[in-house]
C-alpha cells in the first residue's frame, strides 16, 4: 500500500501526490520539476547540471555553436577539462547525474506538496491505496 496526499483546487480539480520516493523525478530530474510547475527549482537544477558539466568536461576554444549551443557564445566557459583522466571524468559526470537524480527523487514529492499548497491547493486528506496492477 502506498500513501498519497490528496489536494483540492477551487473547482473540482484534485491532485494526488505520493509520499516517498519519486521514480519519475529521479529519472527525468529537472524536466520533471518543470513539468510539475516548480519552475525556479527546475531552472536551478538545470543550470547547476550544465555548469558542473562544463567544469567536468570543459569546452574547446574553437567550439562550434551547433555542437555546444549557447556555451560557445560565452567565452568565460571556454577551458580545458578540469579532470584530465577520461575514465575519472566520465565517472564524476555519471556521479553528478546519479546524485541529482537521488536528491530530486527523494525530495521531489515533498517539494511538489509544498508547491501545491503555495499555489492555493488545500490538503484534503491522506489515503492509502494499493499499487496499480
mmCIF file of N, CA and C in Angstrom:
data_model
loop_
_atom_site.group_PDB
_atom_site.id
_atom_site.type_symbol
_atom_site.label_atom_id
_atom_site.label_comp_id
_atom_site.label_asym_id
_atom_site.label_seq_id
_atom_site.Cartn_x
_atom_site.Cartn_y
_atom_site.Cartn_z
ATOM 1 N N UNK A 1 0.842 -1.183 0.000
ATOM 2 C CA UNK A 1 0.000 0.000 0.000
ATOM 3 C C UNK A 1 0.890 1.250 0.000
ATOM 4 N N UNK A 2 0.519 2.193 -0.843
ATOM 5 C CA UNK A 2 1.238 3.456 -0.921
ATOM 6 C C UNK A 2 0.376 4.553 -0.319
ATOM 7 N N UNK A 3 1.028 5.527 0.295
ATOM 8 C CA UNK A 3 0.314 6.644 0.910
ATOM 9 C C UNK A 3 0.343 7.839 -0.031
ATOM 10 N N UNK A 4 -0.813 8.456 -0.232
ATOM 11 C CA UNK A 4 -0.955 9.611 -1.111
ATOM 12 C C UNK A 4 -1.594 10.760 -0.347
ATOM 13 N N UNK A 5 -1.145 11.977 -0.627
ATOM 14 C CA UNK A 5 -1.797 13.169 -0.138
ATOM 15 C C UNK A 5 -2.749 13.671 -1.220
ATOM 16 N N UNK A 6 -3.968 13.998 -0.839
ATOM 17 C CA UNK A 6 -4.967 14.484 -1.795
ATOM 18 C C UNK A 6 -5.109 15.992 -1.606
ATOM 19 N N UNK A 7 -4.999 16.730 -2.713
ATOM 20 C CA UNK A 7 -5.074 18.189 -2.698
ATOM 21 C C UNK A 7 -6.175 18.640 -3.637
ATOM 22 N N UNK A 8 -6.938 19.656 -3.207
ATOM 23 C CA UNK A 8 -8.088 20.132 -3.990
ATOM 24 C C UNK A 8 -7.933 21.600 -4.333
ATOM 25 N N UNK A 9 -8.251 21.935 -5.580
ATOM 26 C CA UNK A 9 -8.305 23.303 -6.053
ATOM 27 C C UNK A 9 -9.755 23.746 -5.984
ATOM 28 N N UNK A 10 -10.038 25.007 -6.268
ATOM 29 C CA UNK A 10 -11.389 25.565 -6.135
ATOM 30 C C UNK A 10 -12.472 24.728 -6.807
ATOM 31 N N UNK A 11 -12.294 24.435 -8.068
ATOM 32 C CA UNK A 11 -13.374 23.817 -8.836
ATOM 33 C C UNK A 11 -13.035 22.365 -9.163
ATOM 34 N N UNK A 12 -13.428 21.473 -8.338
ATOM 35 C CA UNK A 12 -13.323 20.030 -8.593
ATOM 36 C C UNK A 12 -12.038 19.595 -9.291
ATOM 37 N N UNK A 13 -10.919 20.208 -8.988
ATOM 38 C CA UNK A 13 -9.640 19.755 -9.517
ATOM 39 C C UNK A 13 -8.853 19.167 -8.358
ATOM 40 N N UNK A 14 -8.504 17.913 -8.488
ATOM 41 C CA UNK A 14 -7.797 17.201 -7.438
ATOM 42 C C UNK A 14 -6.421 16.759 -7.931
ATOM 43 N N UNK A 15 -5.469 16.693 -7.014
ATOM 44 C CA UNK A 15 -4.142 16.162 -7.306
ATOM 45 C C UNK A 15 -3.809 15.159 -6.208
ATOM 46 N N UNK A 16 -3.295 14.023 -6.593
ATOM 47 C CA UNK A 16 -2.811 13.028 -5.641
ATOM 48 C C UNK A 16 -1.289 12.993 -5.736
ATOM 49 N N UNK A 17 -0.642 13.157 -4.601
ATOM 50 C CA UNK A 17 0.818 13.176 -4.564
ATOM 51 C C UNK A 17 1.287 12.067 -3.627
ATOM 52 N N UNK A 18 2.093 11.164 -4.170
ATOM 53 C CA UNK A 18 2.592 10.040 -3.388
ATOM 54 C C UNK A 18 3.598 10.537 -2.344
ATOM 55 N N UNK A 19 3.547 9.935 -1.170
ATOM 56 C CA UNK A 19 4.556 10.197 -0.149
ATOM 57 C C UNK A 19 5.736 9.284 -0.446
ATOM 58 N N UNK A 20 6.939 9.788 -0.308
ATOM 59 C CA UNK A 20 8.115 8.961 -0.517
ATOM 60 C C UNK A 20 8.824 9.263 -1.821
ATOM 61 N N UNK A 21 9.569 8.277 -2.290
ATOM 62 C CA UNK A 21 10.464 8.420 -3.431
ATOM 63 C C UNK A 21 9.689 8.623 -4.738
ATOM 64 N N UNK A 22 10.186 9.536 -5.585
ATOM 65 C CA UNK A 22 9.587 9.790 -6.903
ATOM 66 C C UNK A 22 10.496 9.215 -7.982
ATOM 67 N N UNK A 23 10.103 8.076 -8.551
ATOM 68 C CA UNK A 23 10.904 7.470 -9.612
ATOM 69 C C UNK A 23 10.964 8.370 -10.850
ATOM 70 N N UNK A 24 9.832 8.973 -11.300
ATOM 71 C CA UNK A 24 9.929 9.891 -12.443
ATOM 72 C C UNK A 24 10.839 11.083 -12.155
ATOM 73 N N UNK A 25 10.818 11.592 -10.925
ATOM 74 C CA UNK A 25 11.709 12.692 -10.557
ATOM 75 C C UNK A 25 13.160 12.281 -10.603
ATOM 76 N N UNK A 26 13.436 11.051 -10.201
ATOM 77 C CA UNK A 26 14.807 10.540 -10.218
ATOM 78 C C UNK A 26 15.329 10.414 -11.646
ATOM 79 N N UNK A 27 14.489 9.924 -12.545
ATOM 80 C CA UNK A 27 14.922 9.672 -13.919
ATOM 81 C C UNK A 27 14.925 10.942 -14.763
ATOM 82 N N UNK A 28 13.857 11.728 -14.677
ATOM 83 C CA UNK A 28 13.712 12.910 -15.538
ATOM 84 C C UNK A 28 14.308 14.181 -14.933
ATOM 85 N N UNK A 29 14.546 14.189 -13.659
ATOM 86 C CA UNK A 29 15.214 15.254 -12.927
ATOM 87 C C UNK A 29 14.602 16.629 -13.172
ATOM 88 N N UNK A 30 15.358 17.588 -13.694
ATOM 89 C CA UNK A 30 14.864 18.968 -13.827
ATOM 90 C C UNK A 30 13.659 19.043 -14.752
ATOM 91 N N UNK A 31 13.545 18.154 -15.705
ATOM 92 C CA UNK A 31 12.380 18.147 -16.610
ATOM 93 C C UNK A 31 11.115 17.849 -15.802
ATOM 94 N N UNK A 32 11.197 16.898 -14.877
ATOM 95 C CA UNK A 32 10.056 16.554 -14.029
ATOM 96 C C UNK A 32 9.676 17.738 -13.145
ATOM 97 N N UNK A 33 10.681 18.440 -12.609
ATOM 98 C CA UNK A 33 10.401 19.603 -11.766
ATOM 99 C C UNK A 33 9.631 20.678 -12.542
ATOM 100 N N UNK A 34 10.058 20.951 -13.758
ATOM 101 C CA UNK A 34 9.376 21.955 -14.584
ATOM 102 C C UNK A 34 7.972 21.471 -14.948
ATOM 103 N N UNK A 35 7.837 20.198 -15.293
ATOM 104 C CA UNK A 35 6.532 19.627 -15.640
ATOM 105 C C UNK A 35 5.539 19.755 -14.490
ATOM 106 N N UNK A 36 6.018 19.615 -13.265
ATOM 107 C CA UNK A 36 5.159 19.712 -12.086
ATOM 108 C C UNK A 36 4.938 21.157 -11.639
ATOM 109 N N UNK A 37 5.470 22.119 -12.372
ATOM 110 C CA UNK A 37 5.217 23.527 -12.072
ATOM 111 C C UNK A 37 6.211 24.154 -11.111
ATOM 112 N N UNK A 38 7.302 23.487 -10.833
ATOM 113 C CA UNK A 38 8.334 24.033 -9.943
ATOM 114 C C UNK A 38 9.434 24.632 -10.813
ATOM 115 N N UNK A 39 9.100 25.744 -11.456
ATOM 116 C CA UNK A 39 9.949 26.331 -12.491
ATOM 117 C C UNK A 39 11.286 26.837 -11.963
ATOM 118 N N UNK A 40 11.286 27.507 -10.828
ATOM 119 C CA UNK A 40 12.531 28.057 -10.280
ATOM 120 C C UNK A 40 13.470 26.923 -9.890
ATOM 121 N N UNK A 41 12.946 25.945 -9.175
ATOM 122 C CA UNK A 41 13.772 24.819 -8.744
ATOM 123 C C UNK A 41 14.284 24.035 -9.952
ATOM 124 N N UNK A 42 13.434 23.818 -10.957
ATOM 125 C CA UNK A 42 13.853 23.125 -12.174
ATOM 126 C C UNK A 42 14.944 23.880 -12.911
ATOM 127 N N UNK A 43 14.805 25.196 -12.998
ATOM 128 C CA UNK A 43 15.814 26.022 -13.658
ATOM 129 C C UNK A 43 17.132 25.980 -12.895
ATOM 130 N N UNK A 44 17.075 26.032 -11.564
ATOM 131 C CA UNK A 44 18.296 25.977 -10.763
ATOM 132 C C UNK A 44 19.019 24.641 -10.926
ATOM 133 N N UNK A 45 18.263 23.543 -10.932
ATOM 134 C CA UNK A 45 18.890 22.240 -11.141
ATOM 135 C C UNK A 45 19.470 22.130 -12.548
ATOM 136 N N UNK A 46 18.771 22.670 -13.544
ATOM 137 C CA UNK A 46 19.283 22.644 -14.910
ATOM 138 C C UNK A 46 20.601 23.425 -15.012
ATOM 139 N N UNK A 47 20.624 24.637 -14.463
ATOM 140 C CA UNK A 47 21.839 25.456 -14.516
ATOM 141 C C UNK A 47 22.983 24.793 -13.762
ATOM 142 N N UNK A 48 22.702 24.221 -12.593
ATOM 143 C CA UNK A 48 23.745 23.527 -11.840
ATOM 144 C C UNK A 48 24.270 22.334 -12.631
ATOM 145 N N UNK A 49 23.375 21.607 -13.297
ATOM 146 C CA UNK A 49 23.772 20.450 -14.099
ATOM 147 C C UNK A 49 24.686 20.876 -15.250
ATOM 148 N N UNK A 50 24.299 21.947 -15.946
ATOM 149 C CA UNK A 50 25.091 22.426 -17.085
ATOM 150 C C UNK A 50 26.432 22.989 -16.622
ATOM 151 N N UNK A 51 26.434 23.790 -15.570
ATOM 152 C CA UNK A 51 27.685 24.387 -15.098
ATOM 153 C C UNK A 51 28.648 23.332 -14.552
ATOM 154 N N UNK A 52 28.131 22.364 -13.805
ATOM 155 C CA UNK A 52 29.005 21.289 -13.337
ATOM 156 C C UNK A 52 29.534 20.466 -14.512
ATOM 157 N N UNK A 53 28.692 20.254 -15.506
ATOM 158 C CA UNK A 53 29.144 19.548 -16.706
ATOM 159 C C UNK A 53 30.240 20.307 -17.418
ATOM 160 N N UNK A 54 30.105 21.626 -17.466
ATOM 161 C CA UNK A 54 31.142 22.442 -18.097
ATOM 162 C C UNK A 54 32.452 22.357 -17.318
ATOM 163 N N UNK A 55 32.371 22.362 -15.997
ATOM 164 C CA UNK A 55 33.583 22.232 -15.189
ATOM 165 C C UNK A 55 34.233 20.866 -15.389
ATOM 166 N N UNK A 56 33.426 19.831 -15.408
ATOM 167 C CA UNK A 56 33.957 18.466 -15.517
ATOM 168 C C UNK A 56 34.539 18.211 -16.905
ATOM 169 N N UNK A 57 33.774 18.538 -17.938
ATOM 170 C CA UNK A 57 34.162 18.167 -19.298
ATOM 171 C C UNK A 57 34.913 19.261 -20.049
ATOM 172 N N UNK A 58 34.802 20.502 -19.580
ATOM 173 C CA UNK A 58 35.483 21.599 -20.261
ATOM 174 C C UNK A 58 34.830 21.932 -21.592
ATOM 175 N N UNK A 59 35.467 22.855 -22.330
ATOM 176 C CA UNK A 59 34.994 23.224 -23.655
ATOM 177 C C UNK A 59 36.167 23.766 -24.444
ATOM 178 N N UNK A 60 36.245 23.352 -25.670
ATOM 179 C CA UNK A 60 37.361 23.752 -26.519
ATOM 180 C C UNK A 60 37.263 25.226 -26.904
ATOM 181 N N UNK A 61 38.431 25.829 -27.232
ATOM 182 C CA UNK A 61 38.461 27.232 -27.639
ATOM 183 C C UNK A 61 37.724 27.452 -28.954
ATOM 184 N N UNK A 62 37.804 26.487 -29.862
ATOM 185 C CA UNK A 62 37.156 26.637 -31.172
ATOM 186 C C UNK A 62 35.821 25.884 -31.210
ATOM 187 N N UNK A 63 35.027 26.034 -30.146
ATOM 188 C CA UNK A 63 33.765 25.309 -30.036
ATOM 189 C C UNK A 63 32.787 25.753 -31.113
ATOM 190 N N UNK A 64 32.151 24.798 -31.702
ATOM 191 C CA UNK A 64 31.152 25.031 -32.738
ATOM 192 C C UNK A 64 29.792 25.270 -32.072
ATOM 193 N N UNK A 65 29.096 26.375 -32.390
ATOM 194 C CA UNK A 65 27.788 26.628 -31.775
ATOM 195 C C UNK A 65 26.780 25.509 -32.023
ATOM 196 N N UNK A 66 26.904 24.792 -33.130
ATOM 197 C CA UNK A 66 25.981 23.690 -33.383
ATOM 198 C C UNK A 66 26.216 22.530 -32.422
ATOM 199 N N UNK A 67 27.465 22.327 -32.014
ATOM 200 C CA UNK A 67 27.775 21.235 -31.099
ATOM 201 C C UNK A 67 27.616 21.632 -29.636
ATOM 202 N N UNK A 68 27.926 22.879 -29.308
ATOM 203 C CA UNK A 68 27.933 23.310 -27.918
ATOM 204 C C UNK A 68 26.813 24.276 -27.555
ATOM 205 N N UNK A 69 26.013 24.680 -28.492
ATOM 206 C CA UNK A 69 24.908 25.583 -28.200
ATOM 207 C C UNK A 69 25.383 26.937 -27.713
ATOM 208 N N UNK A 70 24.653 27.500 -26.769
ATOM 209 C CA UNK A 70 24.962 28.843 -26.277
ATOM 210 C C UNK A 70 26.286 28.912 -25.529
ATOM 211 N N UNK A 71 26.777 27.783 -25.034
ATOM 212 C CA UNK A 71 28.061 27.806 -24.318
ATOM 213 C C UNK A 71 29.177 28.325 -25.215
ATOM 214 N N UNK A 72 29.078 28.078 -26.520
ATOM 215 C CA UNK A 72 30.127 28.528 -27.443
ATOM 216 C C UNK A 72 30.134 30.048 -27.579
ATOM 217 N N UNK A 73 29.029 30.693 -27.220
ATOM 218 C CA UNK A 73 28.939 32.143 -27.332
ATOM 219 C C UNK A 73 29.390 32.858 -26.056
ATOM 220 N N UNK A 74 29.694 32.104 -25.020
ATOM 221 C CA UNK A 74 30.119 32.685 -23.750
ATOM 222 C C UNK A 74 31.583 32.313 -23.524
ATOM 223 N N UNK A 75 32.520 33.228 -23.826
ATOM 224 C CA UNK A 75 33.948 32.900 -23.770
ATOM 225 C C UNK A 75 34.439 32.467 -22.393
ATOM 226 N N UNK A 76 33.799 32.905 -21.312
ATOM 227 C CA UNK A 76 34.226 32.547 -19.963
ATOM 228 C C UNK A 76 34.159 31.034 -19.751
ATOM 229 N N UNK A 77 33.263 30.381 -20.447
ATOM 230 C CA UNK A 77 33.094 28.942 -20.264
ATOM 231 C C UNK A 77 34.125 28.121 -21.024
ATOM 232 N N UNK A 78 34.969 28.750 -21.822
ATOM 233 C CA UNK A 78 35.982 28.028 -22.582
ATOM 234 C C UNK A 78 37.168 27.702 -21.679
ATOM 235 N N UNK A 79 37.403 26.429 -21.464
ATOM 236 C CA UNK A 79 38.546 25.987 -20.668
ATOM 237 C C UNK A 79 38.754 24.502 -20.901
ATOM 238 N N UNK A 80 39.944 24.008 -20.585
ATOM 239 C CA UNK A 80 40.179 22.566 -20.723
ATOM 240 C C UNK A 80 39.413 21.811 -19.633
ATOM 241 N N UNK A 81 39.238 20.516 -19.799
ATOM 242 C CA UNK A 81 38.544 19.740 -18.764
ATOM 243 C C UNK A 81 39.241 19.864 -17.413
ATOM 244 N N UNK A 82 38.460 19.926 -16.365
ATOM 245 C CA UNK A 82 39.007 20.021 -15.017
ATOM 246 C C UNK A 82 39.723 18.727 -14.631
ATOM 247 N N UNK A 83 39.233 17.604 -15.129
ATOM 248 C CA UNK A 83 39.809 16.292 -14.829
ATOM 249 C C UNK A 83 40.431 15.750 -16.117
ATOM 250 N N UNK A 84 41.708 15.472 -16.088
ATOM 251 C CA UNK A 84 42.415 15.023 -17.292
ATOM 252 C C UNK A 84 42.113 13.571 -17.659
ATOM 253 N N UNK A 85 42.030 12.692 -16.670
ATOM 254 C CA UNK A 85 41.792 11.280 -16.910
ATOM 255 C C UNK A 85 40.350 11.077 -17.399
ATOM 256 N N UNK A 86 40.211 10.517 -18.602
ATOM 257 C CA UNK A 86 38.867 10.412 -19.198
ATOM 258 C C UNK A 86 37.953 9.475 -18.420
ATOM 259 N N UNK A 87 38.471 8.374 -17.913
ATOM 260 C CA UNK A 87 37.640 7.440 -17.149
ATOM 261 C C UNK A 87 37.142 8.108 -15.874
ATOM 262 N N UNK A 88 38.016 8.823 -15.186
ATOM 263 C CA UNK A 88 37.621 9.534 -13.971
ATOM 264 C C UNK A 88 36.626 10.643 -14.302
ATOM 265 N N UNK A 89 36.850 11.345 -15.408
ATOM 266 C CA UNK A 89 35.958 12.433 -15.826
ATOM 267 C C UNK A 89 34.550 11.904 -16.083
ATOM 268 N N UNK A 90 34.460 10.790 -16.810
ATOM 269 C CA UNK A 90 33.148 10.197 -17.101
ATOM 270 C C UNK A 90 32.501 9.691 -15.815
ATOM 271 N N UNK A 91 33.300 9.124 -14.908
ATOM 272 C CA UNK A 91 32.780 8.631 -13.626
ATOM 273 C C UNK A 91 32.209 9.777 -12.787
ATOM 274 N N UNK A 92 32.912 10.897 -12.757
ATOM 275 C CA UNK A 92 32.428 12.056 -11.999
ATOM 276 C C UNK A 92 31.153 12.608 -12.642
ATOM 277 N N UNK A 93 31.112 12.641 -13.969
ATOM 278 C CA UNK A 93 29.901 13.085 -14.658
ATOM 279 C C UNK A 93 28.719 12.175 -14.369
ATOM 280 N N UNK A 94 28.956 10.875 -14.338
ATOM 281 C CA UNK A 94 27.892 9.920 -14.010
ATOM 282 C C UNK A 94 27.460 10.079 -12.563
ATOM 283 N N UNK A 95 28.423 10.294 -11.662
ATOM 284 C CA UNK A 95 28.092 10.518 -10.256
ATOM 285 C C UNK A 95 27.208 11.763 -10.102
ATOM 286 N N UNK A 96 27.536 12.824 -10.850
ATOM 287 C CA UNK A 96 26.730 14.049 -10.805
ATOM 288 C C UNK A 96 25.285 13.748 -11.193
ATOM 289 N N UNK A 97 25.095 12.978 -12.260
ATOM 290 C CA UNK A 97 23.756 12.658 -12.726
ATOM 291 C C UNK A 97 23.003 11.814 -11.702
ATOM 292 N N UNK A 98 23.664 10.808 -11.155
ATOM 293 C CA UNK A 98 23.019 9.938 -10.163
ATOM 294 C C UNK A 98 22.699 10.725 -8.895
ATOM 295 N N UNK A 99 23.619 11.579 -8.447
ATOM 296 C CA UNK A 99 23.393 12.370 -7.232
ATOM 297 C C UNK A 99 22.206 13.313 -7.403
ATOM 298 N N UNK A 100 22.135 14.010 -8.531
ATOM 299 C CA UNK A 100 20.991 14.893 -8.787
ATOM 300 C C UNK A 100 19.701 14.087 -8.817
ATOM 301 N N UNK A 101 19.739 12.920 -9.462
ATOM 302 C CA UNK A 101 18.552 12.072 -9.534
ATOM 303 C C UNK A 101 18.085 11.627 -8.164
ATOM 304 N N UNK A 102 19.014 11.236 -7.297
ATOM 305 C CA UNK A 102 18.631 10.800 -5.959
ATOM 306 C C UNK A 102 18.076 11.948 -5.123
ATOM 307 N N UNK A 103 18.688 13.126 -5.220
ATOM 308 C CA UNK A 103 18.181 14.281 -4.462
ATOM 309 C C UNK A 103 16.761 14.616 -4.899
ATOM 310 N N UNK A 104 16.530 14.676 -6.203
ATOM 311 C CA UNK A 104 15.201 15.020 -6.706
ATOM 312 C C UNK A 104 14.219 13.884 -6.426
ATOM 313 N N UNK A 105 14.659 12.639 -6.574
ATOM 314 C CA UNK A 105 13.779 11.509 -6.297
ATOM 315 C C UNK A 105 13.355 11.444 -4.843
ATOM 316 N N UNK A 106 14.280 11.695 -3.938
ATOM 317 C CA UNK A 106 13.971 11.624 -2.506
ATOM 318 C C UNK A 106 13.157 12.823 -2.016
ATOM 319 N N UNK A 107 13.404 14.001 -2.578
ATOM 320 C CA UNK A 107 12.760 15.222 -2.074
ATOM 321 C C UNK A 107 11.639 15.738 -2.963
ATOM 322 N N UNK A 108 11.548 15.261 -4.190
ATOM 323 C CA UNK A 108 10.651 15.842 -5.187
ATOM 324 C C UNK A 108 9.191 15.873 -4.801
ATOM 325 N N UNK A 109 8.650 14.769 -4.267
ATOM 326 C CA UNK A 109 7.231 14.757 -3.910
ATOM 327 C C UNK A 109 6.932 15.705 -2.758
ATOM 328 N N UNK A 110 7.865 15.824 -1.823
ATOM 329 C CA UNK A 110 7.688 16.793 -0.733
ATOM 330 C C UNK A 110 7.684 18.217 -1.253
ATOM 331 N N UNK A 111 8.608 18.502 -2.175
ATOM 332 C CA UNK A 111 8.632 19.832 -2.793
ATOM 333 C C UNK A 111 7.332 20.094 -3.542
ATOM 334 N N UNK A 112 6.825 19.065 -4.222
ATOM 335 C CA UNK A 112 5.589 19.223 -5.003
ATOM 336 C C UNK A 112 4.401 19.500 -4.077
ATOM 337 N N UNK A 113 4.319 18.799 -2.944
ATOM 338 C CA UNK A 113 3.225 19.048 -1.989
ATOM 339 C C UNK A 113 3.278 20.490 -1.486
ATOM 340 N N UNK A 114 4.485 20.959 -1.131
ATOM 341 C CA UNK A 114 4.618 22.345 -0.661
ATOM 342 C C UNK A 114 4.260 23.339 -1.762
ATOM 343 N N UNK A 115 4.628 23.015 -3.002
ATOM 344 C CA UNK A 115 4.317 23.883 -4.133
ATOM 345 C C UNK A 115 2.804 23.967 -4.352
ATOM 346 N N UNK A 116 2.101 22.847 -4.219
ATOM 347 C CA UNK A 116 0.647 22.863 -4.377
ATOM 348 C C UNK A 116 -0.003 23.743 -3.314
ATOM 349 N N UNK A 117 0.454 23.627 -2.079
ATOM 350 C CA UNK A 117 -0.098 24.461 -1.006
ATOM 351 C C UNK A 117 0.174 25.939 -1.277
ATOM 352 N N UNK A 118 1.376 26.240 -1.759
ATOM 353 C CA UNK A 118 1.738 27.624 -2.070
ATOM 354 C C UNK A 118 0.880 28.184 -3.202
ATOM 355 N N UNK A 119 0.489 27.336 -4.154
ATOM 356 C CA UNK A 119 -0.327 27.764 -5.297
ATOM 357 C C UNK A 119 -1.819 27.838 -4.959
ATOM 358 N N UNK A 120 -2.208 27.513 -3.716
ATOM 359 C CA UNK A 120 -3.597 27.672 -3.313
ATOM 360 C C UNK A 120 -4.393 26.385 -3.190
ATOM 361 N N UNK A 121 -3.777 25.255 -3.418
ATOM 362 C CA UNK A 121 -4.472 23.987 -3.222
ATOM 363 C C UNK A 121 -4.652 23.753 -1.728
ATOM 364 N N UNK A 122 -5.703 23.035 -1.383
ATOM 365 C CA UNK A 122 -5.959 22.688 0.013
ATOM 366 C C UNK A 122 -5.701 21.207 0.207
ATOM 367 N N UNK A 123 -5.024 20.870 1.302
ATOM 368 C CA UNK A 123 -4.797 19.462 1.623
ATOM 369 C C UNK A 123 -6.095 18.898 2.183
ATOM 370 N N UNK A 124 -6.642 17.914 1.495
ATOM 371 C CA UNK A 124 -7.912 17.331 1.918
ATOM 372 C C UNK A 124 -7.666 16.202 2.909
ATOM 373 N N UNK A 125 -6.869 15.234 2.515
ATOM 374 C CA UNK A 125 -6.613 14.078 3.369
ATOM 375 C C UNK A 125 -5.432 13.288 2.827
ATOM 376 N N UNK A 126 -5.000 12.329 3.615
ATOM 377 C CA UNK A 126 -4.024 11.344 3.167
ATOM 378 C C UNK A 126 -4.735 9.999 3.090
ATOM 379 N N UNK A 127 -4.487 9.273 2.032
ATOM 380 C CA UNK A 127 -5.119 7.962 1.851
ATOM 381 C C UNK A 127 -4.056 6.928 1.516
ATOM 382 N N UNK A 128 -4.377 5.682 1.773
ATOM 383 C CA UNK A 128 -3.514 4.579 1.355
ATOM 384 C C UNK A 128 -4.239 3.857 0.247
ATOM 385 N N UNK A 129 -3.499 3.566 -0.795
ATOM 386 C CA UNK A 129 -4.080 2.901 -1.968
ATOM 387 C C UNK A 129 -3.156 1.774 -2.382
ATOM 388 N N UNK A 130 -3.743 0.700 -2.932
ATOM 389 C CA UNK A 130 -2.896 -0.401 -3.398
ATOM 390 C C UNK A 130 -2.116 0.022 -4.641
ATOM 391 N N UNK A 131 -1.060 -0.717 -4.911
ATOM 392 C CA UNK A 131 -0.280 -0.446 -6.104
ATOM 393 C C UNK A 131 -1.095 -0.759 -7.333
ATOM 394 N N UNK A 132 -0.847 -0.008 -8.413
ATOM 395 C CA UNK A 132 -1.542 -0.256 -9.673
ATOM 396 C C UNK A 132 -1.049 -1.570 -10.278
ATOM 397 N N UNK A 133 -1.980 -2.295 -10.876
ATOM 398 C CA UNK A 133 -1.598 -3.582 -11.485
ATOM 399 C C UNK A 133 -1.719 -3.520 -12.964
#
